[in-house]
CSV table of N, CA and C in Angstrom, one decimal:
chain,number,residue,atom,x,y,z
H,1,UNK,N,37.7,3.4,-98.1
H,1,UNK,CA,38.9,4.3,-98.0
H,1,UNK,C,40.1,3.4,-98.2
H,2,UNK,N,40.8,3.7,-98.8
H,2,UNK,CA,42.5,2.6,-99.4
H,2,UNK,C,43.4,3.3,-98.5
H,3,UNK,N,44.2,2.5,-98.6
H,3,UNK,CA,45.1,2.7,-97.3
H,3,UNK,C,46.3,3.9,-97.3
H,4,UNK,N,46.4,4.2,-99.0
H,4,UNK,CA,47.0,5.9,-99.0
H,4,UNK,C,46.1,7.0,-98.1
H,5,UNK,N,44.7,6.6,-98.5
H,5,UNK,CA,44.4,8.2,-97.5
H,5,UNK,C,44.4,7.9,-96.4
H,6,UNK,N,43.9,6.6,-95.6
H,6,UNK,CA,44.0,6.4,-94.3
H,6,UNK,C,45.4,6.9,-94.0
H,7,UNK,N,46.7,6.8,-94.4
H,7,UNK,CA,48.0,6.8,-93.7
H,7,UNK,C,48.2,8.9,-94.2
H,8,UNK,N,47.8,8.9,-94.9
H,8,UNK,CA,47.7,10.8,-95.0
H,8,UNK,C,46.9,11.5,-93.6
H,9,UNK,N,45.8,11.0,-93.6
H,9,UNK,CA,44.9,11.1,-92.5
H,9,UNK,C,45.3,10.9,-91.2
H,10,UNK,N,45.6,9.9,-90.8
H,10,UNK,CA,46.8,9.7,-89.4
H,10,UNK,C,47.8,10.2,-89.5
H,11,UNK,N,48.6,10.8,-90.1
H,11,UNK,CA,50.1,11.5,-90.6
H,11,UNK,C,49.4,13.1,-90.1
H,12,UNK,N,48.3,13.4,-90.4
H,12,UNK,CA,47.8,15.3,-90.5
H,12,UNK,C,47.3,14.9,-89.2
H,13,UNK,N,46.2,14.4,-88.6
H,13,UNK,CA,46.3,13.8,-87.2
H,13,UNK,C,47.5,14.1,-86.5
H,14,UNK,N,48.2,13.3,-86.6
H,14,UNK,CA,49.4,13.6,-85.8
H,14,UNK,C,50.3,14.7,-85.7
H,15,UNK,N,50.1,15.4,-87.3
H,15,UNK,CA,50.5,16.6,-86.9
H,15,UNK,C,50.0,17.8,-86.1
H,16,UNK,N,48.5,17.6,-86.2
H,16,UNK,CA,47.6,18.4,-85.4
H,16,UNK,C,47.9,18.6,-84.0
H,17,UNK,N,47.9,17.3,-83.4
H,17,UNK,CA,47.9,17.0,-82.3
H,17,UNK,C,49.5,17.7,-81.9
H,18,UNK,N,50.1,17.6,-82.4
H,18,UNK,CA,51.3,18.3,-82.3
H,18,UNK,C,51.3,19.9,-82.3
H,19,UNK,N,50.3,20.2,-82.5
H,19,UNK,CA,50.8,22.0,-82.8
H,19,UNK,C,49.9,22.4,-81.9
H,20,UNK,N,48.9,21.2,-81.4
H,20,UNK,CA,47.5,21.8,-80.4
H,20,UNK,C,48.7,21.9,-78.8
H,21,UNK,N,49.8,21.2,-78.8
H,21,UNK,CA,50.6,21.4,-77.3
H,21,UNK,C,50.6,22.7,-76.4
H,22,UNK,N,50.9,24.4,-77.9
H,22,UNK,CA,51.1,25.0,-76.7
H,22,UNK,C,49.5,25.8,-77.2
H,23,UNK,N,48.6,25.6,-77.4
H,23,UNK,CA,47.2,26.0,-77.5
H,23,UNK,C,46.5,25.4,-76.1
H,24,UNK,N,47.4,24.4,-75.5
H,24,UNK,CA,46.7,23.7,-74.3
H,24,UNK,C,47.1,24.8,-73.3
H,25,UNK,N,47.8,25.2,-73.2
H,25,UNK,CA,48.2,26.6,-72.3
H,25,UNK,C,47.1,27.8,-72.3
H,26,UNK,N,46.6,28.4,-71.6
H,26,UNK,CA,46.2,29.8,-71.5
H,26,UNK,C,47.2,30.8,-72.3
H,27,UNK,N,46.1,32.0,-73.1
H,27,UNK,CA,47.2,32.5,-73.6
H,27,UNK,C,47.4,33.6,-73.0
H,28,UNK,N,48.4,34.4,-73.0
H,28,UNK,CA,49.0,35.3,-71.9
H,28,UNK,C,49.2,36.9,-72.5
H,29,UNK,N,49.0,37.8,-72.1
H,29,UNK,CA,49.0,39.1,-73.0
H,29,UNK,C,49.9,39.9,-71.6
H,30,UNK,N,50.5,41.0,-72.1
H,30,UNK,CA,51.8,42.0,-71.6
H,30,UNK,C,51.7,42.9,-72.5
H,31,UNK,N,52.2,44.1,-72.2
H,31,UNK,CA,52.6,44.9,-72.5
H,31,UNK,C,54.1,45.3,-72.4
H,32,UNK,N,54.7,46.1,-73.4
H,32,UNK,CA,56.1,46.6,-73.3
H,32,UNK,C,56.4,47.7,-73.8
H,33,UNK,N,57.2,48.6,-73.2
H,33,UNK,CA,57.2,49.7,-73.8
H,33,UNK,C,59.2,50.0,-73.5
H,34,UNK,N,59.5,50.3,-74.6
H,34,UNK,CA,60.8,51.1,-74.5
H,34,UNK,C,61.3,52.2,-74.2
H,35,UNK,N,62.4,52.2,-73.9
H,35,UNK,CA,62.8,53.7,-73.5
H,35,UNK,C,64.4,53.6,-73.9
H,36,UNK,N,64.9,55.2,-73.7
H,36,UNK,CA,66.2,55.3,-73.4
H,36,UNK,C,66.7,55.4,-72.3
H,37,UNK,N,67.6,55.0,-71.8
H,37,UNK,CA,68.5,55.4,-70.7
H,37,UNK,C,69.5,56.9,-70.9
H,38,UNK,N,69.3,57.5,-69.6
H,38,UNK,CA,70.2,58.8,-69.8
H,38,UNK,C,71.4,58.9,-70.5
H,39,UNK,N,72.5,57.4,-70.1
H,39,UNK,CA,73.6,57.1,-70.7
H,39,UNK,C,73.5,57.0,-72.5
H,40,UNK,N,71.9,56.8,-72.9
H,40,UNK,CA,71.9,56.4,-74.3
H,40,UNK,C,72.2,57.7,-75.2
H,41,UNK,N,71.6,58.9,-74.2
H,41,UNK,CA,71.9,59.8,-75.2
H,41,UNK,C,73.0,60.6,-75.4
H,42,UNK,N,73.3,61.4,-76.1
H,42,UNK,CA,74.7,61.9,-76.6
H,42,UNK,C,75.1,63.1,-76.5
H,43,UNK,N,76.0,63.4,-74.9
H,43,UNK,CA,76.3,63.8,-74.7
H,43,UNK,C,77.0,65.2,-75.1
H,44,UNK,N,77.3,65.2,-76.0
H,44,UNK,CA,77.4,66.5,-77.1
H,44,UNK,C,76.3,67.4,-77.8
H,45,UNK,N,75.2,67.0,-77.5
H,45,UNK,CA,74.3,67.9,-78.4
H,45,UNK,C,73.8,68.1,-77.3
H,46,UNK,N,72.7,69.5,-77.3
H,46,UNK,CA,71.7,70.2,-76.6
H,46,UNK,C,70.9,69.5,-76.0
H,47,UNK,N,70.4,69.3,-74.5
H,47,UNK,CA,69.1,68.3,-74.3
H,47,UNK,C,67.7,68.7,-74.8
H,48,UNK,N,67.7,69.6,-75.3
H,48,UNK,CA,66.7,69.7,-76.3
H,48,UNK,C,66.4,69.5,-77.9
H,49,UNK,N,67.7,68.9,-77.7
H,49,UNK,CA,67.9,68.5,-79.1
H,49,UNK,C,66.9,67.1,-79.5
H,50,UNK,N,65.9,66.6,-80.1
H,50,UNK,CA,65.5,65.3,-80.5
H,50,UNK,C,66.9,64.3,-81.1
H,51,UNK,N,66.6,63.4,-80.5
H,51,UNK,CA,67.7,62.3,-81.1
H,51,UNK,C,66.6,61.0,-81.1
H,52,UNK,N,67.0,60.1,-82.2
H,52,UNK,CA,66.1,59.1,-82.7
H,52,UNK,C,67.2,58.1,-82.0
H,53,UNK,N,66.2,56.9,-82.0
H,53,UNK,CA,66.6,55.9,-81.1
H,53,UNK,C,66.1,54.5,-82.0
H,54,UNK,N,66.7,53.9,-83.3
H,54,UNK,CA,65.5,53.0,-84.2
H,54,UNK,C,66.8,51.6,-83.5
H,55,UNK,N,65.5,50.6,-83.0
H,55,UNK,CA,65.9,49.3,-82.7
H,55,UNK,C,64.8,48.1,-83.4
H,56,UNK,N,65.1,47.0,-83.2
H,56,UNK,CA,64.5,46.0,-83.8
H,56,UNK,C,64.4,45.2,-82.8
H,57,UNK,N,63.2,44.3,-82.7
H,57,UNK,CA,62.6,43.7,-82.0
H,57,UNK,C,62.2,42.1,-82.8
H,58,UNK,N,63.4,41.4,-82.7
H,58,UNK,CA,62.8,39.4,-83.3
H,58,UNK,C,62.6,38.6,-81.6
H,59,UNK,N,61.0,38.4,-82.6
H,59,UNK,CA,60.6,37.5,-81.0
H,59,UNK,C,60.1,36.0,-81.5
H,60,UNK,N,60.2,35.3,-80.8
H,60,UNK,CA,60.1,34.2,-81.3
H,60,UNK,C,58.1,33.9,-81.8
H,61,UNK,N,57.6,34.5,-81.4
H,61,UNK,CA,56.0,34.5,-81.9
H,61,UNK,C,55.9,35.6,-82.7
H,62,UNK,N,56.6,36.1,-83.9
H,62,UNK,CA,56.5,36.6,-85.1
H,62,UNK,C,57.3,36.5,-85.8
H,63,UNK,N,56.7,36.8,-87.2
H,63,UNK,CA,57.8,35.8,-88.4
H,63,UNK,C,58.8,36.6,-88.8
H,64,UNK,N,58.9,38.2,-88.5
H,64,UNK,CA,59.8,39.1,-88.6
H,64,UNK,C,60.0,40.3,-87.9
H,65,UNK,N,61.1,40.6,-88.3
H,65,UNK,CA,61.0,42.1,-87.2
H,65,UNK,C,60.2,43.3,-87.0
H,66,UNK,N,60.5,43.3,-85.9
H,66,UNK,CA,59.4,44.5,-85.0
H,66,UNK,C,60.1,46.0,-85.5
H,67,UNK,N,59.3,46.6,-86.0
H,67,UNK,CA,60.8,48.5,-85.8
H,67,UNK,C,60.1,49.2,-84.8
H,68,UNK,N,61.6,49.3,-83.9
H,68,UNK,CA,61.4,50.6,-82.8
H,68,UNK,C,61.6,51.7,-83.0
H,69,UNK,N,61.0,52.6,-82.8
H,69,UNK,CA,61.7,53.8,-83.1
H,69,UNK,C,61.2,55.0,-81.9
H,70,UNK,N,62.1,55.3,-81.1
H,70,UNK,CA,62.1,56.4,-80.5
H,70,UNK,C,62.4,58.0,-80.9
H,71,UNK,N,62.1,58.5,-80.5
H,71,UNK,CA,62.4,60.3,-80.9
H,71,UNK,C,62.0,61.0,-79.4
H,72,UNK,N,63.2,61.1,-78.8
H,72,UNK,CA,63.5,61.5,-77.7
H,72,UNK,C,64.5,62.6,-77.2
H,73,UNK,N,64.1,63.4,-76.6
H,73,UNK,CA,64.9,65.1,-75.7
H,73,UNK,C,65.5,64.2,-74.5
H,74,UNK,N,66.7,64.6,-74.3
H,74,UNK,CA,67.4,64.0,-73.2
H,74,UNK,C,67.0,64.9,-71.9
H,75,UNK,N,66.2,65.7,-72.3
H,75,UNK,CA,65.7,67.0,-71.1
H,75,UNK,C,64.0,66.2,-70.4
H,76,UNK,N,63.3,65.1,-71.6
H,76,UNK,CA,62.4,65.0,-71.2
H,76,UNK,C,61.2,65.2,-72.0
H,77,UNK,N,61.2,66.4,-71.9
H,77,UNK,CA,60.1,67.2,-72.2
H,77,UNK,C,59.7,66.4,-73.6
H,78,UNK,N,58.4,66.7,-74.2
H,78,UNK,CA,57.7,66.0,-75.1
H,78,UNK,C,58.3,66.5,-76.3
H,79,UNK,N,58.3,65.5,-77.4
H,79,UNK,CA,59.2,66.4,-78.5
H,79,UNK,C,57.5,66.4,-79.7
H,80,UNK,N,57.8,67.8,-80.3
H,80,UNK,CA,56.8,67.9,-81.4
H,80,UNK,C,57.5,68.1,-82.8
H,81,UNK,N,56.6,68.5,-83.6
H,81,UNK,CA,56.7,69.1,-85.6
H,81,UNK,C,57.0,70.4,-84.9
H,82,UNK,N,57.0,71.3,-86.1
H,82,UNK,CA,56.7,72.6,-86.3
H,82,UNK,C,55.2,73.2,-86.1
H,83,UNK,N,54.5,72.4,-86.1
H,83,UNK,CA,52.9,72.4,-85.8
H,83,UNK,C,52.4,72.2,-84.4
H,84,UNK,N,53.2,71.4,-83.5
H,84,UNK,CA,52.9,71.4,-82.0
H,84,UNK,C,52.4,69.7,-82.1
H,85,UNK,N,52.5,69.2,-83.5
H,85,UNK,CA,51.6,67.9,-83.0
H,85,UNK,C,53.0,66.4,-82.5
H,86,UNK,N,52.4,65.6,-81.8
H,86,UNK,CA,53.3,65.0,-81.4
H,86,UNK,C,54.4,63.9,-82.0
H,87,UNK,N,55.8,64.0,-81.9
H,87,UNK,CA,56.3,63.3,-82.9
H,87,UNK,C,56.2,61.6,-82.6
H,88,UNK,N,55.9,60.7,-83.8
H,88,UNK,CA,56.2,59.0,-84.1
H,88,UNK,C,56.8,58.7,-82.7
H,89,UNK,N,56.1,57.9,-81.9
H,89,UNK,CA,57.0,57.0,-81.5
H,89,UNK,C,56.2,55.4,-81.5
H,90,UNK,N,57.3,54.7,-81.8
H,90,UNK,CA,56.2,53.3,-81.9
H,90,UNK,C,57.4,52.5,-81.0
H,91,UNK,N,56.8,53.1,-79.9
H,91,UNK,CA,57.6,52.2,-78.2
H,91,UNK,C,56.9,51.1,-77.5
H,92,UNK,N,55.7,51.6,-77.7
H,92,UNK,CA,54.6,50.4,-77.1
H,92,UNK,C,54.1,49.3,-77.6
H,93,UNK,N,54.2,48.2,-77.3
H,93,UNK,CA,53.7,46.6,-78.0
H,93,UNK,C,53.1,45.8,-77.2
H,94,UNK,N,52.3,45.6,-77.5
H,94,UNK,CA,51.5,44.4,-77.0
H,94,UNK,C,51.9,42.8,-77.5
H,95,UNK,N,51.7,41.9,-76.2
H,95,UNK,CA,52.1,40.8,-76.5
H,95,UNK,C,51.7,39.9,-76.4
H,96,UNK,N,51.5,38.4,-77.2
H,96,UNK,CA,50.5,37.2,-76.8
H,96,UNK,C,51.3,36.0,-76.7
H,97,UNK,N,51.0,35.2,-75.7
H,97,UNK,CA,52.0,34.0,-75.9
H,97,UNK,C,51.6,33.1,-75.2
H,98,UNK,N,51.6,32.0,-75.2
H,98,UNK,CA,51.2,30.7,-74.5
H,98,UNK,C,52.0,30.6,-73.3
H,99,UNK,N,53.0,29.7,-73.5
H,99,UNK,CA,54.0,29.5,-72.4
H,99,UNK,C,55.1,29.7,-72.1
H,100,UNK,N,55.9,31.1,-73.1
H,100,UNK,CA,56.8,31.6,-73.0
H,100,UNK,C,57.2,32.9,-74.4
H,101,UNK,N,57.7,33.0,-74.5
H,101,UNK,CA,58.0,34.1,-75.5
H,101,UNK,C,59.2,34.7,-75.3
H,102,UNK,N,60.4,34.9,-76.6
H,102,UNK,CA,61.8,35.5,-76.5
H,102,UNK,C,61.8,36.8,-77.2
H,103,UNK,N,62.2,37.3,-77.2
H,103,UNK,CA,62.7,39.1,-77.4
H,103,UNK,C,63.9,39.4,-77.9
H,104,UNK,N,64.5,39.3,-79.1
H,104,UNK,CA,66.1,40.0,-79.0
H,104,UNK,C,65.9,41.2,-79.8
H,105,UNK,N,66.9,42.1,-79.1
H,105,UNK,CA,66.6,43.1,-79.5
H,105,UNK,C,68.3,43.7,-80.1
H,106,UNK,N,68.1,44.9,-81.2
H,106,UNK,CA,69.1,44.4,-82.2
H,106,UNK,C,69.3,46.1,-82.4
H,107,UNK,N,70.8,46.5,-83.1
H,107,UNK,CA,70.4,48.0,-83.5
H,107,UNK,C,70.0,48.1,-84.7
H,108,UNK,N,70.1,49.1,-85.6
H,108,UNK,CA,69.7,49.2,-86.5
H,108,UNK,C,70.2,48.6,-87.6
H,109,UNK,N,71.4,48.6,-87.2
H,109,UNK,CA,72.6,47.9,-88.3
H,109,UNK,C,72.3,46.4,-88.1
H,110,UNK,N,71.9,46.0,-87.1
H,110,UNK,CA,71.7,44.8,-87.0
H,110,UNK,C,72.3,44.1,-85.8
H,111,UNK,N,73.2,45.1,-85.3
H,111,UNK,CA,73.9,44.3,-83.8
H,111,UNK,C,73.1,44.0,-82.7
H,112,UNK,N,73.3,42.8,-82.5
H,112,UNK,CA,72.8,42.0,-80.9
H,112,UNK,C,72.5,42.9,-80.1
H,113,UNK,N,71.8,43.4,-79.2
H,113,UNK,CA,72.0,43.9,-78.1
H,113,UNK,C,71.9,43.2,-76.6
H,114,UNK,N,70.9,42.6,-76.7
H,114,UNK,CA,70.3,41.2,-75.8
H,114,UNK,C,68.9,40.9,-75.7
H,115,UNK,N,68.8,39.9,-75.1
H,115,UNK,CA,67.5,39.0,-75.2
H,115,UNK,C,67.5,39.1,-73.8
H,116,UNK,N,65.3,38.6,-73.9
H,116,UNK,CA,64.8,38.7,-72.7
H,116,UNK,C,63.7,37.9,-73.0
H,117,UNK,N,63.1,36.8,-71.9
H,117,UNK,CA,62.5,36.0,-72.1
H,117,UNK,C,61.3,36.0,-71.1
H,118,UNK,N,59.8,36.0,-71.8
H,118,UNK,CA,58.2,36.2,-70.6
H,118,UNK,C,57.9,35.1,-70.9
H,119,UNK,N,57.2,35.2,-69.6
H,119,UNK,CA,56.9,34.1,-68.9
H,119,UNK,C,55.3,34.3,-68.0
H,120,UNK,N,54.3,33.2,-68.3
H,120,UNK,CA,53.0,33.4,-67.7
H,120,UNK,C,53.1,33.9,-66.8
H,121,UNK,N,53.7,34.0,-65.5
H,121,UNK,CA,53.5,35.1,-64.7
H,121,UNK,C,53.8,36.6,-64.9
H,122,UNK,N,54.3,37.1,-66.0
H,122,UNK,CA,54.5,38.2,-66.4
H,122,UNK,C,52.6,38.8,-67.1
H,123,UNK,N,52.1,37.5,-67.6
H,123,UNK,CA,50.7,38.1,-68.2
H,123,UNK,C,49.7,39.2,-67.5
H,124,UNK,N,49.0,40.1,-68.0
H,124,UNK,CA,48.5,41.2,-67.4
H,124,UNK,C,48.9,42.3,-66.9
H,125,UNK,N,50.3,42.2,-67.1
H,125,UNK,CA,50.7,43.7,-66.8
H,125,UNK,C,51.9,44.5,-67.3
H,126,UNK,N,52.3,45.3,-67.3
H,126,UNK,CA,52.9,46.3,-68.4
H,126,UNK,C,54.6,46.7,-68.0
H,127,UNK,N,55.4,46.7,-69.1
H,127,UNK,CA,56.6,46.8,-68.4
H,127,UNK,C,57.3,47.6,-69.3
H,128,UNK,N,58.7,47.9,-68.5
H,128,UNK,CA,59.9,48.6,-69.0
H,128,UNK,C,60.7,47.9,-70.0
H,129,UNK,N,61.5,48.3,-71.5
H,129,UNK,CA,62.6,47.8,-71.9
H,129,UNK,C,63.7,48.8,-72.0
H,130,UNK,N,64.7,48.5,-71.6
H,130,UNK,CA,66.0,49.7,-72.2
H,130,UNK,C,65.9,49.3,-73.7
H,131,UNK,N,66.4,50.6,-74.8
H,131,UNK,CA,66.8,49.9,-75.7
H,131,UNK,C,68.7,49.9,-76.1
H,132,UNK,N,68.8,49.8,-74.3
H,132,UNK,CA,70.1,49.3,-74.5
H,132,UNK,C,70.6,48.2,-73.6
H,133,UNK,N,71.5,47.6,-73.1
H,133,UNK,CA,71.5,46.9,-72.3
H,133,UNK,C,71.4,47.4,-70.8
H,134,UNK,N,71.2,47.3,-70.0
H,134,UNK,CA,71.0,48.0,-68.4
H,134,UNK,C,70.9,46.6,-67.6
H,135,UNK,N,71.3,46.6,-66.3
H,135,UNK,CA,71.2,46.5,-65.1
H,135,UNK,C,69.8,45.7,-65.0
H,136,UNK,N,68.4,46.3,-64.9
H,136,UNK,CA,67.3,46.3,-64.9
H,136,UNK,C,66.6,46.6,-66.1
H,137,UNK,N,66.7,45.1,-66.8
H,137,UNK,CA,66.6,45.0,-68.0
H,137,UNK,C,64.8,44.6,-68.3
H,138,UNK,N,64.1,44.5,-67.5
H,138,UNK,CA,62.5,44.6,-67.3
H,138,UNK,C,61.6,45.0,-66.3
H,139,UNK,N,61.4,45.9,-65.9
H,139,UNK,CA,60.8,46.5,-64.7
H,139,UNK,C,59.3,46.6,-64.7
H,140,UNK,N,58.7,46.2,-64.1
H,140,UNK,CA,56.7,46.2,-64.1
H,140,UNK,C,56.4,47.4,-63.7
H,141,UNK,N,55.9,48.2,-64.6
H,141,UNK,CA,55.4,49.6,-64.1
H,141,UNK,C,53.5,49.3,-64.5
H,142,UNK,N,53.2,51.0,-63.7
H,142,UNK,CA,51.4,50.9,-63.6
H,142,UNK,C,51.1,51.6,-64.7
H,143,UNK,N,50.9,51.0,-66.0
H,143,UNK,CA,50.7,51.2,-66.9
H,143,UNK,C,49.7,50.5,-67.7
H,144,UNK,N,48.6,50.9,-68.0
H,144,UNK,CA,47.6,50.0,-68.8
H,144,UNK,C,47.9,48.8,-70.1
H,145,UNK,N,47.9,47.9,-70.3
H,145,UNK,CA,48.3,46.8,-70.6
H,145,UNK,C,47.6,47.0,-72.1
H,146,UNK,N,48.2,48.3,-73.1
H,146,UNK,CA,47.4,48.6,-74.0
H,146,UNK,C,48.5,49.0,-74.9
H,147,UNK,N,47.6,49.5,-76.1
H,147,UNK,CA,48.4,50.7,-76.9
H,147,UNK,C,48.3,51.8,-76.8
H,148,UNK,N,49.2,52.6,-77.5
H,148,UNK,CA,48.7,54.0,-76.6
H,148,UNK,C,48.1,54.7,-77.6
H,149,UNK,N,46.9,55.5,-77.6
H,149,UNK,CA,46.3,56.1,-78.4
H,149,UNK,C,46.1,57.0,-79.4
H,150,UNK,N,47.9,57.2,-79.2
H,150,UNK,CA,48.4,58.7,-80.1
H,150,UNK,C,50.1,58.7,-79.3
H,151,UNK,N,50.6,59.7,-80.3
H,151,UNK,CA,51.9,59.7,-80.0
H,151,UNK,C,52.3,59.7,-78.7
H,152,UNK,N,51.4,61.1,-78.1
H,152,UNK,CA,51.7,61.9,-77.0
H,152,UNK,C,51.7,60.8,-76.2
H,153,UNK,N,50.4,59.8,-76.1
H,153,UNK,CA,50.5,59.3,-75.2
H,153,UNK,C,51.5,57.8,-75.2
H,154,UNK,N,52.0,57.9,-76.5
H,154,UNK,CA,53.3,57.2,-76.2
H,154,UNK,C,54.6,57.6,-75.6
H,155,UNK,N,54.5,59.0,-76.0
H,155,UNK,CA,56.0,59.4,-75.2
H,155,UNK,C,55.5,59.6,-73.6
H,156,UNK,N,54.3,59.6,-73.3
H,156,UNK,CA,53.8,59.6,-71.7
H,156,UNK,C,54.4,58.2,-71.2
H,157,UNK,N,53.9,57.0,-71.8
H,157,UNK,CA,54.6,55.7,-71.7
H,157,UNK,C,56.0,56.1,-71.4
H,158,UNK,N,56.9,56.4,-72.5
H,158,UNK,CA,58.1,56.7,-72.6
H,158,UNK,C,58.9,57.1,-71.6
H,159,UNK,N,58.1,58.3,-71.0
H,159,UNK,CA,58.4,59.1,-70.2
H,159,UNK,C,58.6,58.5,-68.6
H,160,UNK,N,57.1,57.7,-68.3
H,160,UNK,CA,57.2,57.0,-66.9
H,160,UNK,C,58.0,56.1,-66.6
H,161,UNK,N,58.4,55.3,-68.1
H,161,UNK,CA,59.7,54.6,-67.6
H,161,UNK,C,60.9,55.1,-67.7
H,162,UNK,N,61.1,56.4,-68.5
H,162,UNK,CA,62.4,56.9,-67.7
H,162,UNK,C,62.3,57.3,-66.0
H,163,UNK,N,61.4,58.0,-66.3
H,163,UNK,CA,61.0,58.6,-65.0
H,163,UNK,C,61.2,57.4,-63.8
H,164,UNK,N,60.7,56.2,-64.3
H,164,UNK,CA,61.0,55.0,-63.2
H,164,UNK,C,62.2,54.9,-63.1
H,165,UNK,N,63.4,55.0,-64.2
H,165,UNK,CA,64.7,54.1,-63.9
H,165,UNK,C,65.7,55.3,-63.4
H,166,UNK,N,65.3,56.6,-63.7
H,166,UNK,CA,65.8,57.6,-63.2
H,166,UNK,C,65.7,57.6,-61.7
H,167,UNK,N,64.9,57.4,-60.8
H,167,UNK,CA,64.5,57.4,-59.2
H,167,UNK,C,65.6,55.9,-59.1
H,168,UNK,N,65.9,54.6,-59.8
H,168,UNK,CA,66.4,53.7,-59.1
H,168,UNK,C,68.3,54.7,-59.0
């Protein structure tokens, strides 16, 4: 072996060794689910009116943006088609991360809204996001640490955490 490949060989070595740092960690799984706040929605139109809610999600463990998108009644109630079937919501995410993980979340146009940062003690269990700024900006609700299986039972997600930040 000549001493170019030895010095290529120790060079990728060492890069290795460098990217194995946060693989030495346990890796960590959460859940997140979005919601609106009462104040989000718009006070001029009917509470039965559907109003769309699309945000963006850059986290530091993916190479691009996440799209949120809510379709939400300020009354609550589950919104459908003209068929009864339940409308898009892609509120729930699942998340993996070694020893930390960042969140900013953005409107559609692209404005900042704020960042939020998990952490290994957050792993295994399922939580709240406003998709706007609030007070109680991550809340741990009893929520299975999954995806949801259909729309309905994403806006059931949806629902519990309004339902949670409405009782604070």
């Amino acid at each position: 072996m000549n001493l170019k490949n030895l010095s290529v060989l120790l060079f990728m070595g060492l890069l290795t060794a460098c990217n194995d740092s946060d693989s030495s960690s346990p890796l960590n799984h959460l859940a997140i689910t979005f919601y609106p706040a009462a104040m989000d929605f718009n006070p001029d139109l009917p509470e039965q009116q559907v109003q769309v809610f699309p945000r963006s999600l850059e986290s530091t463990g993916t190479s691009r943006p996440i799209d949120i998108m809510l379709q939400q009644r300020a009354d609550g109630e589950p919104v459908e088609d003209a068929s009864g079937n339940a409308l898009k919501q892609n509120a729930t995410f699942t998340v993996s991360f070694y020893s930390y993980d960042t969140f900013d979340i953005y409107t559609e146009d692209g404005e900042f809204l704020y960042t939020h940062t998990v952490y290994p003690e957050h792993h295994g269990k399922h939580y709240c996001m406003p998709i706007s700024v609030q007070k109680d900006m991550f809340t741990e609700i009893d929520l299975p640490v999954r995806l949801p299986s259909d729309y309905a039972e994403a806006h059931d997600n949806i629902k519990a955490c309004r339902d949670l930040h409405s009782a604070h």
